[in-house]
Coordinates of C-alpha atoms in Angstrom, one line a residue:
Chain A
M160 CA 5.0 24.0 3.3
A161 CA 4.3 20.4 3.3
I162 CA 0.5 19.4 2.3
R163 CA -1.2 17.7 4.8
E164 CA -3.7 15.1 3.0
R165 CA -5.0 11.5 3.5
L166 CA -5.1 9.1 0.2
S167 CA -5.1 5.7 -0.4
G168 CA -2.3 4.4 -2.1
N169 CA -3.6 4.3 -5.5
E170 CA -4.6 8.0 -5.1
A171 CA -1.1 8.8 -4.2
M172 CA 0.1 7.8 -7.2
A173 CA -2.7 9.2 -9.7
V174 CA -1.9 12.4 -7.7
A175 CA 1.8 12.2 -8.1
M176 CA 1.3 11.6 -12.0
R177 CA -1.1 14.8 -12.2
Q178 CA 1.9 16.7 -10.8
I179 CA 4.5 15.3 -13.1
N180 CA 2.0 16.1 -16.0
P181 CA 3.5 13.2 -18.6
D182 CA 3.0 13.3 -22.0
V183 CA 1.3 10.1 -22.7
V184 CA -0.4 7.5 -20.5
A185 CA -1.5 4.2 -21.8
A186 CA -3.5 1.9 -19.4
F187 CA -5.6 -1.0 -19.2
P188 CA -7.6 -1.4 -15.8
I189 CA -7.1 -4.1 -13.6
T190 CA -7.5 -4.6 -9.9
P191 CA -6.1 -3.3 -7.7
S192 CA -4.0 -0.5 -9.9
T193 CA -7.7 0.1 -11.8
E194 CA -8.2 3.4 -9.5
I195 CA -4.8 4.8 -11.2
P196 CA -5.7 5.4 -14.6
Q197 CA -9.5 6.2 -13.2
Y198 CA -8.4 9.1 -11.3
F199 CA -5.9 10.1 -14.0
S200 CA -8.6 10.2 -16.5
Q201 CA -10.7 12.6 -14.4
F202 CA -7.5 14.8 -14.0
V203 CA -7.7 14.4 -18.3
A204 CA -10.9 15.4 -18.6
N205 CA -10.9 18.1 -16.1
G206 CA -8.0 19.7 -17.9
E207 CA -5.5 19.7 -15.1
V208 CA -3.2 18.1 -17.1
D209 CA -2.4 17.9 -20.8
T210 CA -1.3 13.9 -21.4
E211 CA -2.8 11.9 -24.0
F212 CA -4.4 9.3 -22.0
V213 CA -4.6 6.4 -24.6
A214 CA -7.3 4.2 -23.4
V215 CA -5.7 1.0 -24.9
E216 CA -7.4 -2.5 -25.4
S217 CA -4.8 -4.7 -23.3
E218 CA -1.6 -4.2 -21.3
H219 CA 0.3 -5.3 -24.2
S220 CA -0.7 -2.7 -25.8
A221 CA -0.8 -0.2 -23.0
M222 CA 3.4 -1.2 -22.8
S223 CA 3.6 -1.1 -26.6
A224 CA 2.1 2.4 -26.6
C225 CA 4.3 3.6 -23.8
I226 CA 7.3 2.4 -25.8
G227 CA 6.1 4.3 -28.8
A228 CA 5.8 7.1 -26.6
A229 CA 9.0 7.4 -25.2
A230 CA 10.9 6.3 -28.3
A231 CA 9.1 9.2 -29.8
G232 CA 10.8 11.5 -27.0
G233 CA 7.8 12.0 -24.5
R234 CA 7.6 11.2 -21.1
A235 CA 5.4 7.7 -20.7
M236 CA 3.8 5.9 -17.9
T237 CA 1.2 2.9 -17.1
A238 CA 0.0 1.4 -14.1
T239 CA -0.9 -2.5 -13.9
S240 CA -0.7 -5.2 -11.2
A241 CA -0.6 -9.1 -11.8
N242 CA -1.6 -10.7 -15.1
G243 CA -1.9 -7.5 -16.6
L244 CA 2.0 -7.0 -15.8
A245 CA 2.4 -10.7 -17.2
L246 CA 0.5 -9.8 -20.7
M247 CA 3.0 -7.0 -21.0
W248 CA 6.0 -9.0 -20.8
E249 CA 7.6 -9.0 -24.0
M250 CA 7.4 -5.3 -23.9
L251 CA 9.0 -5.0 -20.6
Y252 CA 12.1 -6.8 -22.0
I253 CA 11.8 -4.5 -25.1
A254 CA 11.3 -1.0 -23.0
A255 CA 14.4 -1.8 -21.0
S256 CA 17.0 -2.9 -24.0
S257 CA 15.5 -0.2 -26.0
R258 CA 16.7 2.4 -23.0
L259 CA 13.5 3.7 -22.6
P260 CA 12.7 5.4 -19.7
I261 CA 9.0 4.8 -19.1
T262 CA 7.5 4.9 -15.6
M263 CA 5.1 2.4 -13.8
A264 CA 3.1 1.8 -11.2
C265 CA 2.8 -1.5 -10.2
V266 CA 0.2 -2.5 -7.5
N267 CA 1.4 -5.3 -6.5
R268 CA -1.3 -8.7 -7.0
A269 CA -0.9 -12.3 -6.7
L270 CA -0.7 -13.9 -10.3
S271 CA -2.9 -16.3 -11.2
G272 CA -3.4 -19.3 -10.9
P273 CA -5.5 -19.9 -9.3
I274 CA -7.4 -17.0 -9.8
N275 CA -6.5 -14.5 -7.2
I276 CA -7.2 -10.5 -7.0
H277 CA -5.3 -10.0 -3.9
N278 CA -1.6 -9.0 -2.5
D279 CA 1.4 -11.0 -3.1
H280 CA 4.8 -10.4 -5.1
S281 CA 4.6 -12.9 -7.6
D282 CA 4.0 -10.4 -10.3
S283 CA 6.6 -7.8 -10.1
M284 CA 9.0 -10.9 -8.8
G285 CA 8.9 -12.8 -11.8
A286 CA 9.4 -9.4 -13.6
R287 CA 12.8 -9.0 -11.6
D288 CA 14.7 -10.1 -14.6
S289 CA 13.4 -7.5 -17.5
G290 CA 15.7 -4.8 -16.9
W291 CA 13.7 -2.4 -15.2
I292 CA 14.5 -0.9 -12.0
Q293 CA 12.4 -1.6 -9.2
L294 CA 11.5 0.2 -6.2
Y295 CA 9.1 -1.2 -3.5
S296 CA 6.8 0.8 -1.2
E297 CA 6.0 0.1 2.6
N298 CA 2.8 2.5 2.3
N299 CA 1.2 5.7 0.5
Q300 CA 4.0 8.0 1.4
E301 CA 6.2 5.8 -0.1
A302 CA 4.6 5.3 -2.8
Y303 CA 4.6 8.7 -3.6
D304 CA 7.6 9.6 -2.8
N305 CA 9.2 6.7 -5.2
F306 CA 6.9 7.5 -8.0
I307 CA 8.5 10.9 -8.4
Q308 CA 12.2 10.3 -7.6
A309 CA 11.8 7.3 -10.5
L310 CA 11.4 9.7 -12.9
R311 CA 14.8 11.3 -12.2
I312 CA 16.3 8.2 -11.9
G313 CA 15.4 6.7 -15.2
E314 CA 15.7 9.6 -17.2
H315 CA 18.9 10.3 -16.0
D316 CA 21.9 10.3 -18.8
D317 CA 23.7 7.3 -17.3
I318 CA 20.8 5.0 -16.9
M319 CA 17.9 5.7 -19.1
L320 CA 16.1 2.3 -18.1
P321 CA 12.2 1.9 -17.3
V322 CA 11.5 2.1 -13.4
M323 CA 8.8 0.1 -11.7
V324 CA 7.3 1.7 -8.1
C325 CA 5.6 -1.2 -6.5
Q326 CA 3.2 -0.9 -3.4
D327 CA 0.9 -3.7 -1.9
G328 CA -2.8 -4.1 -3.9
F329 CA -5.2 -3.7 -1.5
I330 CA -3.4 -3.2 1.7
T331 CA -2.0 -0.1 0.8
S332 CA -3.7 0.7 -2.3
H333 CA -6.8 1.0 -0.7
A334 CA -6.2 1.8 2.2
V335 CA -6.6 5.6 3.3
E336 CA -4.1 7.1 5.3
N337 CA -2.0 10.4 6.1
I338 CA 0.1 11.1 3.7
E339 CA 2.7 15.1 2.9
L340 CA 2.3 15.9 -0.6
L341 CA 4.8 18.3 -2.3
E342 CA 3.1 21.4 -3.8
D343 CA 2.6 20.8 -7.9
D344 CA 5.4 23.6 -8.7
K345 CA 8.1 21.8 -6.4
V346 CA 7.2 18.3 -8.3
K347 CA 7.5 19.9 -11.6
S348 CA 11.0 22.1 -10.4
F349 CA 12.4 18.7 -9.0
I350 CA 11.7 16.1 -12.4
G351 CA 12.7 19.2 -14.7
E352 CA 11.5 19.0 -17.9
Y353 CA 12.6 15.8 -19.8
E354 CA 15.0 16.4 -22.9
P355 CA 16.5 12.9 -24.1
D356 CA 19.8 12.8 -26.1
H357 CA 18.1 10.7 -29.0
Y358 CA 14.8 10.6 -29.8
M359 CA 12.6 9.9 -33.0
L360 CA 10.5 12.8 -33.4
N361 CA 14.0 14.5 -34.0
S362 CA 13.7 15.7 -37.4
K363 CA 17.7 16.7 -37.2
E364 CA 19.0 13.3 -36.3
P365 CA 16.6 10.5 -37.7
I366 CA 17.2 7.4 -35.5
G367 CA 15.6 3.8 -35.4
V368 CA 14.3 2.0 -32.2
G369 CA 14.4 -1.7 -31.6
P370 CA 16.0 -3.1 -35.1
L371 CA 17.2 -6.2 -35.7
D372 CA 20.2 -6.9 -33.3
L373 CA 22.3 -9.6 -34.5
P374 CA 25.5 -11.4 -33.0
A375 CA 27.7 -8.6 -34.2
Y376 CA 26.5 -6.1 -31.5
Y377 CA 23.7 -8.2 -29.7
F378 CA 26.1 -8.8 -26.6
E379 CA 27.7 -5.3 -26.4
H380 CA 24.2 -3.9 -26.2
K381 CA 23.1 -6.5 -23.3
R382 CA 26.5 -5.5 -21.6
Q383 CA 25.8 -1.7 -21.8
Q384 CA 22.0 -2.5 -20.2
A385 CA 23.8 -4.3 -17.3
E386 CA 26.3 -1.4 -16.9
A387 CA 23.3 1.1 -16.7
M388 CA 22.1 -0.9 -14.0
K389 CA 25.2 -0.9 -12.4
N390 CA 25.6 2.8 -12.5
S391 CA 21.9 3.3 -11.2
K392 CA 22.6 2.7 -7.6
K393 CA 24.9 6.0 -7.3
I394 CA 21.9 7.8 -9.4
I395 CA 19.1 6.8 -6.9
L396 CA 21.3 7.6 -3.9
E397 CA 21.7 11.0 -5.5
V398 CA 18.0 11.7 -6.5
A399 CA 17.1 10.7 -2.8
R400 CA 19.6 12.9 -1.4
E401 CA 18.1 15.8 -3.4
F402 CA 14.7 15.0 -2.4
E403 CA 15.4 14.4 0.9
K404 CA 16.6 18.4 0.9
L405 CA 13.2 18.9 -0.2
T406 CA 11.0 17.2 1.8
G407 CA 12.7 16.1 4.8
R408 CA 12.4 12.4 4.1
K409 CA 15.5 10.1 3.9
Y410 CA 15.5 7.6 1.5
D411 CA 18.3 5.2 0.8
L412 CA 18.9 1.7 -1.0
F413 CA 17.1 -0.1 1.8
E414 CA 15.9 1.4 5.4
E415 CA 17.2 0.1 8.5
Y416 CA 15.1 -0.5 11.2
K417 CA 17.0 -0.9 14.6
L418 CA 19.4 -3.3 12.8
N419 CA 22.6 -1.5 14.3
D420 CA 23.0 -3.3 17.1
A421 CA 20.5 -6.5 16.3
E422 CA 21.3 -9.7 16.9
I423 CA 17.9 -11.2 15.4
A424 CA 16.6 -10.0 12.3
L425 CA 14.2 -9.4 8.9
V426 CA 14.6 -9.0 5.5
I427 CA 11.2 -7.6 4.1
I428 CA 9.7 -6.1 1.0
N429 CA 6.3 -3.5 1.0
S430 CA 3.8 -2.8 3.3
T431 CA 4.6 -6.2 6.0
A432 CA 7.5 -4.0 7.3
G433 CA 5.3 -1.4 8.7
T434 CA 3.6 -4.5 10.6
A435 CA 7.1 -6.0 11.5
K436 CA 8.5 -2.4 12.8
T437 CA 5.5 -2.5 15.5
V438 CA 6.7 -6.2 16.7
V439 CA 10.5 -4.9 16.9
D440 CA 9.5 -2.1 19.0
K441 CA 7.8 -4.6 21.1
L442 CA 10.1 -7.0 21.3
R443 CA 12.7 -4.2 22.1
A444 CA 10.9 -3.3 24.8
N445 CA 11.3 -6.5 26.5
G446 CA 15.0 -6.6 25.8
V447 CA 15.0 -8.6 22.6
K448 CA 18.0 -7.2 20.1
A449 CA 15.6 -7.5 17.1
G450 CA 15.7 -5.4 13.7
L451 CA 14.7 -5.2 9.9
L452 CA 16.3 -4.3 6.8
K453 CA 13.6 -3.2 4.6
I454 CA 14.5 -3.4 0.9
R455 CA 13.4 -0.3 -1.4
V456 CA 15.7 -1.2 -4.2
F457 CA 15.6 -4.8 -5.6
R458 CA 16.7 -3.9 -9.3
P459 CA 19.9 -3.3 -8.8
F460 CA 20.2 -5.4 -5.9
P461 CA 22.1 -3.8 -3.3
A462 CA 24.5 -6.9 -2.5
E463 CA 27.6 -4.9 -0.7
E464 CA 25.3 -2.7 1.1
I465 CA 23.1 -5.4 2.4
A466 CA 26.0 -7.4 3.2
N467 CA 27.7 -4.8 5.2
A468 CA 24.4 -4.0 7.2
L469 CA 23.6 -7.4 7.9
K470 CA 27.2 -8.8 9.1
H471 CA 27.2 -8.5 12.7
I472 CA 23.3 -10.5 12.8
K473 CA 23.2 -14.0 14.2
A474 CA 20.4 -15.3 12.7
L475 CA 18.2 -14.0 10.0
A476 CA 14.7 -14.5 8.1
V477 CA 14.4 -13.7 4.3
M478 CA 10.4 -13.0 4.0
D479 CA 9.1 -14.0 0.6
K480 CA 5.7 -12.7 -0.4
A481 CA 6.0 -14.8 -3.6
E482 CA 6.7 -18.4 -4.5
S483 CA 9.9 -19.2 -7.1
F484 CA 9.3 -22.7 -7.0
S485 CA 12.8 -23.4 -7.2
A486 CA 12.0 -25.9 -4.2
V487 CA 14.6 -24.2 -2.3
G488 CA 13.1 -21.0 -1.5
G489 CA 11.7 -17.8 -2.5
P490 CA 13.7 -15.0 -4.5
L491 CA 14.7 -12.6 -2.2
F492 CA 15.9 -15.4 -0.1
A493 CA 18.0 -16.6 -3.1
E494 CA 19.5 -13.1 -3.7
I495 CA 20.0 -12.8 -0.1
K496 CA 21.9 -16.1 0.9
S497 CA 24.2 -15.4 -2.6
T498 CA 24.7 -11.5 -1.5
L499 CA 26.0 -13.0 2.1
Y500 CA 27.7 -15.9 0.6
G501 CA 31.8 -15.4 1.2
T502 CA 31.0 -12.0 3.0
A503 CA 29.3 -12.9 6.0
D504 CA 28.9 -16.3 6.3
G505 CA 28.6 -17.2 9.9
I506 CA 24.8 -16.0 9.8
K507 CA 22.1 -18.2 10.1
I508 CA 19.6 -17.6 7.5
V509 CA 16.3 -19.2 7.0
N510 CA 13.1 -18.3 4.4
Y511 CA 9.6 -17.9 5.3
I512 CA 7.2 -18.0 2.3
Y513 CA 4.2 -15.6 3.9
G514 CA 1.0 -13.7 2.8
L515 CA 0.4 -15.4 -0.3
G516 CA -2.7 -14.6 -2.1
G517 CA -3.9 -11.9 0.4
R518 CA -3.1 -13.7 3.7
D519 CA -3.4 -11.5 6.3
V520 CA 0.2 -11.1 8.0
K521 CA -0.4 -10.5 11.2
A522 CA 1.5 -9.0 13.8
D523 CA 1.9 -12.3 16.1
D524 CA 2.8 -14.4 12.4
I525 CA 5.8 -11.8 12.9
E526 CA 6.4 -12.2 16.6
T527 CA 6.6 -16.1 15.7
V528 CA 9.3 -15.6 13.1
Y529 CA 11.3 -13.8 15.3
S530 CA 10.7 -16.1 18.6
Q531 CA 11.9 -19.0 16.1
L532 CA 15.2 -17.1 15.1
S533 CA 16.0 -16.4 18.8
D534 CA 15.3 -20.1 19.4
I535 CA 17.8 -20.6 16.1
S536 CA 20.3 -17.9 17.6
K537 CA 20.8 -19.5 21.0
T538 CA 20.9 -23.1 19.5
G539 CA 22.5 -22.8 16.7
N540 CA 20.3 -25.3 15.0
I541 CA 18.8 -24.0 11.9
G542 CA 16.4 -27.2 10.7
E543 CA 14.4 -26.5 7.7
T544 CA 15.6 -23.3 5.9
Y545 CA 12.4 -23.3 3.6
R546 CA 9.6 -22.2 6.0
Y547 CA 6.0 -20.8 5.9
I548 CA 4.1 -18.4 8.2
G549 CA 0.4 -18.3 8.0
V550 CA -0.3 -20.9 6.0
R551 CA -2.7 -24.1 7.2
Q552 CA -1.0 -27.5 7.0
Chain B
M296 CA 1.0 2.3 20.6
A297 CA -0.2 5.2 22.8
N298 CA -4.1 6.1 22.5
L299 CA -4.2 3.8 19.3
V300 CA -8.2 3.5 18.9
E301 CA -9.1 0.3 16.5
I302 CA -12.6 -0.2 15.0
R303 CA -14.0 -3.0 13.1
W304 CA -17.1 -2.5 10.9
H305 CA -19.8 -5.6 9.8
G306 CA -22.2 -4.9 7.4
R307 CA -23.5 -5.9 4.2
G308 CA -22.9 -5.1 0.6
G309 CA -24.6 -1.7 -0.4
Q310 CA -25.0 -0.4 2.9
G311 CA -22.3 2.0 2.5
T312 CA -20.2 0.5 5.7
K313 CA -16.8 1.0 3.5
T314 CA -18.3 4.9 2.9
A315 CA -18.5 5.4 6.5
A316 CA -15.1 3.8 7.7
L317 CA -13.7 6.7 5.7
L318 CA -16.1 9.3 6.4
L319 CA -15.0 8.8 10.0
A320 CA -11.1 8.7 9.1
D321 CA -11.9 11.5 7.4
A322 CA -13.3 13.1 10.1
A323 CA -10.8 12.1 12.9
F324 CA -7.7 13.5 10.0
N325 CA -9.5 16.8 10.0
T326 CA -9.3 17.0 14.2
G327 CA -5.1 16.4 13.4
K328 CA -4.9 12.5 14.1
Y329 CA -3.2 9.8 12.4
I330 CA -5.6 7.6 10.3
Q331 CA -6.3 4.3 8.8
G332 CA -9.5 3.5 7.0
F333 CA -9.7 0.4 4.8
P334 CA -11.8 -2.3 3.8
E335 CA -11.2 -6.1 4.0
Y336 CA -12.4 -6.7 0.2
G337 CA -14.0 -9.8 -0.9
P338 CA -16.2 -11.2 -3.0
E339 CA -18.2 -7.5 -3.6
R340 CA -21.9 -8.0 -4.6
M341 CA -25.0 -6.4 -2.5
G342 CA -25.9 -8.3 0.2
A343 CA -22.5 -10.2 1.0
P344 CA -21.4 -9.7 4.2
I345 CA -18.0 -6.8 4.5
T346 CA -15.6 -6.0 7.0
A347 CA -14.1 -2.4 7.2
Y348 CA -11.2 -0.8 9.2
N349 CA -10.3 2.5 11.2
R350 CA -7.4 2.8 13.5
I351 CA -7.0 6.3 15.0
S352 CA -3.7 7.5 16.6
D353 CA -1.9 10.6 17.6
E354 CA 1.1 9.0 16.2
R355 CA 2.2 7.6 12.7
I356 CA 0.6 4.2 12.3
L357 CA 3.0 1.5 11.4
I358 CA 0.8 -1.5 11.3
H359 CA -0.4 -3.1 8.1
S360 CA -2.6 -5.6 9.0
N361 CA -6.4 -6.1 9.6
I362 CA -7.8 -5.6 13.2
Y363 CA -8.1 -8.4 15.3
E364 CA -8.5 -6.9 18.7
P365 CA -10.9 -3.7 18.2
D366 CA -11.6 -1.4 21.0
Y367 CA -15.0 -1.1 19.0
V368 CA -17.3 -3.3 16.7
V369 CA -19.9 -1.4 14.9
V370 CA -22.7 -3.9 12.9
V371 CA -24.6 -2.1 10.7
D372 CA -26.8 -4.7 9.8
E373 CA -28.3 -7.1 12.6
T374 CA -28.7 -9.9 10.7
L375 CA -24.8 -10.5 10.6
L376 CA -25.3 -11.0 14.5
T377 CA -26.3 -14.9 14.4
S378 CA -24.0 -15.8 11.0
I379 CA -20.6 -13.5 12.1
D380 CA -18.7 -13.8 15.6
V381 CA -18.9 -10.0 15.5
T382 CA -17.5 -10.2 18.9
A383 CA -14.1 -11.9 18.4
G384 CA -11.5 -10.1 19.8
L385 CA -13.4 -7.2 21.0
K386 CA -11.8 -6.0 24.1
E387 CA -13.5 -6.0 27.4
N388 CA -13.6 -2.3 28.1
G389 CA -14.8 -1.2 24.5
A390 CA -17.8 -1.3 23.1
I391 CA -20.1 -2.9 20.3
I392 CA -22.8 -0.7 19.0
I393 CA -25.8 -2.2 16.7
N394 CA -28.3 -1.3 14.1
T395 CA -31.1 -2.4 15.3
E396 CA -34.4 -1.5 17.4
K397 CA -33.9 -3.8 20.2
T398 CA -32.6 -2.6 23.5
P399 CA -29.0 -3.8 24.5
E400 CA -30.5 -6.2 27.0
Q401 CA -32.3 -7.9 23.9
V402 CA -29.4 -8.1 22.0
K403 CA -27.2 -9.7 24.6
K404 CA -28.0 -13.4 24.2
Y405 CA -26.5 -13.1 20.1
L406 CA -23.1 -11.9 21.8
K407 CA -21.3 -15.0 23.0
G408 CA -21.0 -13.5 26.5
Y409 CA -19.4 -10.4 25.5
N410 CA -19.2 -8.7 28.7
G411 CA -18.2 -5.0 27.6
K412 CA -20.6 -2.1 27.0
V413 CA -23.4 -2.8 24.7
C414 CA -25.0 -0.3 22.6
T415 CA -28.1 0.0 20.1
V416 CA -29.4 2.3 17.6
N417 CA -32.4 2.4 15.6
A418 CA -30.7 3.4 12.4
R419 CA -33.0 2.2 10.1
K420 CA -35.9 4.1 11.4
I421 CA -34.0 7.6 11.8
S422 CA -32.9 7.1 8.4
E423 CA -36.1 6.0 6.8
D424 CA -37.4 9.7 9.0
A425 CA -34.1 11.7 8.0
L426 CA -33.7 10.6 4.3
G427 CA -37.0 8.8 3.3
K428 CA -34.5 5.7 2.5
Y429 CA -32.5 2.9 4.1
F430 CA -28.9 3.9 4.5
P431 CA -27.7 2.9 7.7
N432 CA -24.1 3.7 7.4
T433 CA -24.4 7.6 8.7
P434 CA -26.5 7.2 11.7
M435 CA -24.2 4.4 12.6
L436 CA -21.2 7.1 12.1
G437 CA -22.8 9.2 14.4
A438 CA -23.6 6.4 17.3
V439 CA -19.7 5.2 17.0
V440 CA -18.7 9.2 17.9
R441 CA -20.7 9.3 20.7
V442 CA -20.1 6.1 22.1
S443 CA -16.2 6.4 21.2
G444 CA -15.7 9.7 22.3
I445 CA -12.8 9.9 19.8
M446 CA -13.6 13.1 18.9
K447 CA -15.8 16.1 20.2
E448 CA -18.9 16.2 19.0
D449 CA -19.3 19.1 17.5
E450 CA -16.0 19.4 15.8
F451 CA -17.5 16.1 14.3
M452 CA -20.6 18.0 13.3
E453 CA -18.6 20.4 11.8
D454 CA -16.7 18.3 9.8
A455 CA -19.4 15.7 8.6
K456 CA -20.8 19.0 7.1
S457 CA -18.4 19.6 5.1
S458 CA -17.4 16.3 3.7
F459 CA -21.1 15.4 3.0
Q460 CA -21.2 19.2 0.8
H461 CA -17.9 17.5 -1.0
K462 CA -19.5 14.2 -1.3
F463 CA -23.1 15.3 -2.4
A464 CA -22.1 18.3 -4.4
T465 CA -24.5 16.9 -6.9
K466 CA -27.4 16.2 -4.9
P467 CA -27.1 18.8 -1.9
E468 CA -30.9 17.8 -1.3
V469 CA -29.5 14.9 0.9
I470 CA -26.9 16.8 3.2
E471 CA -29.8 17.8 5.7
G472 CA -31.5 14.5 5.9
N473 CA -27.8 12.9 6.6
M474 CA -26.9 15.4 9.4
K475 CA -30.1 15.0 10.9
A476 CA -29.5 11.0 10.9
I477 CA -26.2 11.6 12.8
E478 CA -27.6 13.9 15.1
R479 CA -30.2 11.8 15.9
A480 CA -28.1 9.0 16.5
M481 CA -26.0 10.7 18.5
Q482 CA -29.0 11.2 20.7
E483 CA -30.8 8.4 20.6
V484 CA -28.0 5.5 21.0
Q485 CA -28.9 3.2 24.0
G486 CA -26.4 1.6 26.7
L487 CA -24.1 4.3 27.0

């Protein structure tokens, strides 16, 4: 029996951490992720976990402590947002290249500047090339479910990569909503014991982690890292199927919402997908063939599968909650366009930058996007591809 | 969406407006509903205007935006009536519930021609009588349950009591006062 609860997205991730009972959690507080280590440190103080909680003095140290703990053979976790993630930057790459399956709760917040505490995806989008697997979550339930699945993905023998589980700061991190939790013992048996093949505290097999890697082998190691990322797609699906057996909740590389027979569609990430679903329902009731594709796995990028799911769409809007200052569109737009190039060339694609710095995204905004897609679909005329919604001109 | 009720709360930092929204979400959750309770974060300081929201439904709630066309608006601090457009988007078949010693007729002039139901309750007096201090949020919670009818009043009372027992585990002396405040607000709210 699942446990019916109501929790904020941050509480949900903290509860997942408690149920996982990792060896080490190292974190430094930053809004809006602060509550995660805050709740977790209460679990530590209450003796509900036997985790070593390291109250570090910066996010750089948080990630460094996680790297040390993971290299030693432990399960290590952290939580952060925005500038905290930015301060971890060099260590993110070291965690990934050292093949350490660290799990991170990334509560998406606009990266300064100008300084802003609210939600967009500029933090994790900036980290997309760091070698971390990235899972995105529409609501508290998905944040919880993704966090539990993240361990099994990252720790898989064929993968051994860190995983970042993202959710929208404030919008879901601070919103209390219904959630179904697993019992503690079910989480424990789902994640199992972590037994790495090689680890520093193994006195029978002394190893070094993170040594100098000159031209003789660096390239091969990066190639192996890329192979691990490629392999992870299959494992992500395997873990999702097992999770579905346990919970009845189905996860994939992405979610298709009324996409099968859709003529116009959005590609979107995190909480606004929920808002967009309500708009799809409304449009469908009026006979408009609208649908959406919600990205769950952004790294690795499920290009083939996405191309296949979108190939019948007439007009498509790619929704980016981050600028990339490429001057041609946001990061998701670049991925989707390159995905569809040569595989589904007939689709008219436009990009919308939306919701930066916590600008509230209304159902009306999404309706405007669909209505513009309808126009494009009817006239065949794309016009400007690099667009904005919800910004003052 | 069938049976979706949307509530917008206006208060000032320190008055427990966010807590009231979360308590309402809790109570509705306990009657089997799907709920959302969330604040709109701005500059977090005592006295600054803050907004909090509730969605309550029989079905899973997908939307994740602020509420622009609420069924009910709760004004926890009446000084906001002149500085914030509290009735913005408020449905005419809904209601606004204001913490004031004035009557509904007396506050109507601040409501920009709002034609729906206007309810008032003197949460200050109730709170000061029941708790000896000014915490307007719990009486306002009682008033909103009464006016909106989103749950049975006795179920709500039962649930509020257990929430308070949990929330005020370290200061049980305030539980009775808060319960009394809710009960009185339910009885004394005007304009029904």
